[in-house]
Amino acid sequence: MNVALFGFMGVGKSAVGRILAERNGLRFVDLDAEIEARAGKSIPSIFEEEGEAAFREIEKTTALEVAARDRQVIACGGGTVLNAESREGLSKTSRMILLTAEPAAILERVEAEGETRPLLQVDDRIGSIESLLAARNPHYIRAADLIVDTTGRTPQQVAEDIMNLIGEEL
Ligand code: S3P
């Protein structure tokens, strides 16, 4: 079995995933990093040079390949589970854990990480976060086995929340 952490940008999927993997002797796989390795360039460069549709295609192929392996904690990208094939592939082999956070917390975290999110390179970032969240939330919720809120919590605390919920399965 795998654990797939998914949800919006800035909810802590990678930070929490790394801790969860280490504490449970599982391999940590960051889907964005796998995509970058496969494409040989950064996500902003893929968006800029090839466009979002090409990125989504690489993302789907990568998600399906990773989902076919076992004993991993997979940190998805914010858009990964919006693709039906990726969502189904991941759901077959993984406990699907949705991480959530308030828009202000998301903004604070993504700004702290610099210019790495092409979808948030806009003037009204909080407005963008809110409208993307409104469009995505129903899909996120439908894909989730469990939902864990991360607002005001550290990655360690969130990893512990998850272990309390599914620790025996790991
Ligand atoms: C995206 C989220 C990013 C990355 C890409 C697109 C999205 O991943 O895959 O910029 O559509 O929400 P993170 O959620 O890890 O930032």
Short mmCIF file of C-alpha atoms and ligand atoms in Angstrom, two decimals:
data_model
loop_
_atom_site.label_atom_id
_atom_site.label_comp_id
_atom_site.label_asym_id
_atom_site.label_seq_id
_atom_site.Cartn_x
_atom_site.Cartn_y
_atom_site.Cartn_z
CA MET A 1 0.00 0.00 0.00
CA ASN A 2 0.99 3.63 -0.60
CA VAL A 3 -0.09 6.85 1.03
CA ALA A 4 -0.93 9.65 -1.43
CA LEU A 5 -0.99 13.17 -0.02
CA PHE A 6 -2.87 15.58 -2.22
CA GLY A 7 -4.57 18.97 -2.12
CA PHE A 8 -3.82 22.56 -3.03
CA MET A 9 -0.37 24.15 -3.42
CA GLY A 10 1.13 25.11 -0.08
CA VAL A 11 -0.78 22.68 2.14
CA GLY A 12 2.47 20.90 3.06
CA LYS A 13 2.23 17.70 1.00
CA SER A 14 6.01 17.40 0.50
CA ALA A 15 7.06 18.47 4.00
CA VAL A 16 4.55 16.16 5.67
CA GLY A 17 5.24 13.34 3.20
CA ARG A 18 8.96 13.34 3.92
CA ILE A 19 8.35 12.97 7.67
CA LEU A 20 5.67 10.33 7.23
CA ALA A 21 7.91 8.26 4.95
CA GLU A 22 10.91 8.48 7.23
CA ARG A 23 8.97 7.54 10.37
CA ASN A 24 7.39 4.52 8.71
CA GLY A 25 10.25 3.15 6.62
CA LEU A 26 8.51 4.03 3.35
CA ARG A 27 10.02 5.57 0.22
CA PHE A 28 9.19 9.25 -0.29
CA VAL A 29 8.23 10.27 -3.83
CA ASP A 30 7.60 13.89 -4.74
CA LEU A 31 5.65 13.87 -7.99
CA ASP A 32 6.74 17.39 -8.96
CA ALA A 33 10.39 16.39 -8.53
CA GLU A 34 9.83 13.21 -10.59
CA ILE A 35 8.27 15.31 -13.35
CA GLU A 36 11.22 17.72 -13.31
CA ALA A 37 13.68 14.82 -13.51
CA ARG A 38 11.75 13.27 -16.40
CA ALA A 39 11.48 16.55 -18.33
CA GLY A 40 15.02 17.64 -17.47
CA LYS A 41 13.77 21.09 -16.47
CA SER A 42 11.91 22.93 -13.74
CA ILE A 43 8.12 23.12 -13.57
CA PRO A 44 8.10 26.87 -14.37
CA SER A 45 10.24 26.10 -17.47
CA ILE A 46 7.89 23.31 -18.58
CA PHE A 47 4.90 25.69 -18.28
CA GLU A 48 6.76 28.48 -20.06
CA GLU A 49 8.29 26.46 -22.89
CA GLU A 50 5.71 23.71 -23.47
CA GLY A 51 2.51 25.03 -21.87
CA GLU A 52 0.21 23.70 -19.16
CA ALA A 53 -1.36 20.97 -21.32
CA ALA A 54 2.06 19.39 -21.93
CA PHE A 55 2.80 19.60 -18.21
CA ARG A 56 -0.50 17.83 -17.40
CA GLU A 57 0.36 15.03 -19.82
CA ILE A 58 3.78 14.43 -18.21
CA GLU A 59 2.09 14.66 -14.80
CA LYS A 60 -0.43 11.93 -15.70
CA THR A 61 2.20 9.54 -17.11
CA THR A 62 4.38 10.07 -14.05
CA ALA A 63 1.49 9.66 -11.59
CA LEU A 64 0.42 6.37 -13.18
CA GLU A 65 3.97 4.98 -13.15
CA VAL A 66 4.53 5.95 -9.54
CA ALA A 67 1.11 4.63 -8.47
CA ALA A 68 2.02 1.19 -9.85
CA ARG A 69 4.79 0.84 -7.24
CA ASP A 70 4.35 -0.07 -3.56
CA ARG A 71 5.35 1.12 -0.07
CA GLN A 72 5.70 4.79 -0.83
CA VAL A 73 4.44 8.10 0.47
CA ILE A 74 3.55 10.05 -2.67
CA ALA A 75 3.31 13.84 -2.51
CA CYS A 76 1.09 14.76 -5.47
CA GLY A 77 1.06 18.12 -7.23
CA GLY A 78 -1.91 20.38 -6.56
CA GLY A 79 -3.56 19.46 -9.85
CA THR A 80 -2.70 15.74 -10.04
CA VAL A 81 -5.98 14.22 -8.83
CA LEU A 82 -8.06 16.53 -11.03
CA ASN A 83 -7.20 14.14 -13.86
CA ALA A 84 -9.57 11.15 -13.70
CA GLU A 85 -7.00 8.58 -14.88
CA SER A 86 -4.42 9.74 -12.37
CA ARG A 87 -6.99 9.84 -9.59
CA GLU A 88 -8.18 6.31 -10.34
CA GLY A 89 -4.64 4.96 -10.71
CA LEU A 90 -3.58 6.44 -7.40
CA SER A 91 -6.77 5.38 -5.59
CA LYS A 92 -6.21 1.74 -6.52
CA THR A 93 -2.90 1.49 -4.69
CA SER A 94 -2.95 4.33 -2.16
CA ARG A 95 -4.77 5.68 0.86
CA MET A 96 -5.87 9.07 -0.44
CA ILE A 97 -5.26 11.81 2.13
CA LEU A 98 -6.43 15.33 1.37
CA LEU A 99 -4.50 18.09 3.14
CA THR A 100 -6.30 21.43 3.43
CA ALA A 101 -5.42 24.95 4.64
CA GLU A 102 -7.03 28.38 4.78
CA PRO A 103 -6.25 30.61 1.74
CA ALA A 104 -4.20 33.05 3.88
CA ALA A 105 -2.03 30.19 5.20
CA ILE A 106 -1.58 28.90 1.65
CA LEU A 107 -0.51 32.35 0.42
CA GLU A 108 1.97 32.75 3.27
CA ARG A 109 3.55 29.36 2.59
CA VAL A 110 3.81 29.69 -1.19
CA GLU A 111 5.27 33.18 -0.88
CA ALA A 112 7.88 31.87 1.55
CA GLU A 113 8.90 29.31 -1.07
CA GLY A 114 9.46 31.89 -3.86
CA GLU A 115 8.36 31.91 -7.50
CA THR A 116 7.84 28.20 -8.03
CA ARG A 117 4.09 28.12 -8.86
CA PRO A 118 3.28 29.25 -12.41
CA LEU A 119 -0.46 29.29 -11.60
CA LEU A 120 0.09 31.93 -8.92
CA GLN A 121 2.20 34.36 -10.97
CA VAL A 122 -0.67 36.87 -11.00
CA ASP A 123 -1.41 40.24 -9.35
CA ASP A 124 -4.26 39.06 -7.14
CA ARG A 125 -2.79 35.94 -5.57
CA ILE A 126 -5.32 35.51 -2.78
CA GLY A 127 -8.15 35.94 -5.30
CA SER A 128 -6.57 33.30 -7.52
CA ILE A 129 -6.13 30.92 -4.61
CA GLU A 130 -9.76 31.39 -3.58
CA SER A 131 -11.19 30.86 -7.06
CA LEU A 132 -8.97 27.85 -7.83
CA LEU A 133 -9.91 26.34 -4.46
CA ALA A 134 -13.62 26.87 -5.09
CA ALA A 135 -13.32 25.08 -8.43
CA ARG A 136 -11.13 22.27 -7.13
CA ASN A 137 -12.56 21.54 -3.68
CA PRO A 138 -15.46 19.34 -4.84
CA HIS A 139 -13.01 17.19 -6.83
CA TYR A 140 -10.52 17.05 -3.98
CA ILE A 141 -13.21 16.02 -1.50
CA ARG A 142 -14.56 13.33 -3.78
CA ALA A 143 -11.09 11.79 -4.16
CA ALA A 144 -10.35 11.75 -0.40
CA ASP A 145 -10.39 8.80 1.99
CA LEU A 146 -9.38 11.17 4.78
CA ILE A 147 -9.16 14.95 5.16
CA VAL A 148 -6.60 16.60 7.45
CA ASP A 149 -6.50 20.37 8.03
CA THR A 150 -3.00 21.83 8.27
CA THR A 151 -3.81 25.47 9.12
CA GLY A 152 -1.66 26.63 12.05
CA ARG A 153 0.01 23.22 12.36
CA THR A 154 3.57 22.17 11.70
CA PRO A 155 4.44 19.36 9.25
CA GLN A 156 5.44 17.22 12.28
CA GLN A 157 2.02 17.72 13.88
CA VAL A 158 0.23 16.91 10.65
CA ALA A 159 2.34 13.77 10.14
CA GLU A 160 1.40 12.70 13.66
CA ASP A 161 -2.29 13.35 13.00
CA ILE A 162 -2.06 11.09 9.96
CA MET A 163 -0.23 8.35 11.88
CA ASN A 164 -2.92 8.47 14.56
CA LEU A 165 -5.53 7.97 11.87
CA ILE A 166 -3.90 5.28 9.71
CA GLY A 167 -0.73 4.28 11.60
CA GLU A 168 -1.76 0.65 11.92
CA GLU A 169 -2.05 0.27 8.17
CA LEU A 170 1.47 1.52 7.47
C1 S3P B 1 0.06 22.81 -9.50
C2 S3P B 1 0.71 22.56 -8.31
C3 S3P B 1 2.18 22.41 -8.23
C4 S3P B 1 2.77 21.94 -9.55
C5 S3P B 1 2.30 22.83 -10.65
C6 S3P B 1 0.78 22.89 -10.79
C7 S3P B 1 -1.42 22.95 -9.48
O1 S3P B 1 2.49 21.45 -7.21
O2 S3P B 1 2.42 20.61 -9.82
O3 S3P B 1 2.81 24.13 -10.41
O4 S3P B 1 -2.07 22.83 -10.53
O5 S3P B 1 -1.98 23.16 -8.36
P1 S3P B 1 2.42 21.79 -5.62
O6 S3P B 1 1.01 21.56 -5.19
O7 S3P B 1 3.35 20.78 -5.05
O8 S3P B 1 2.88 23.18 -5.47
#
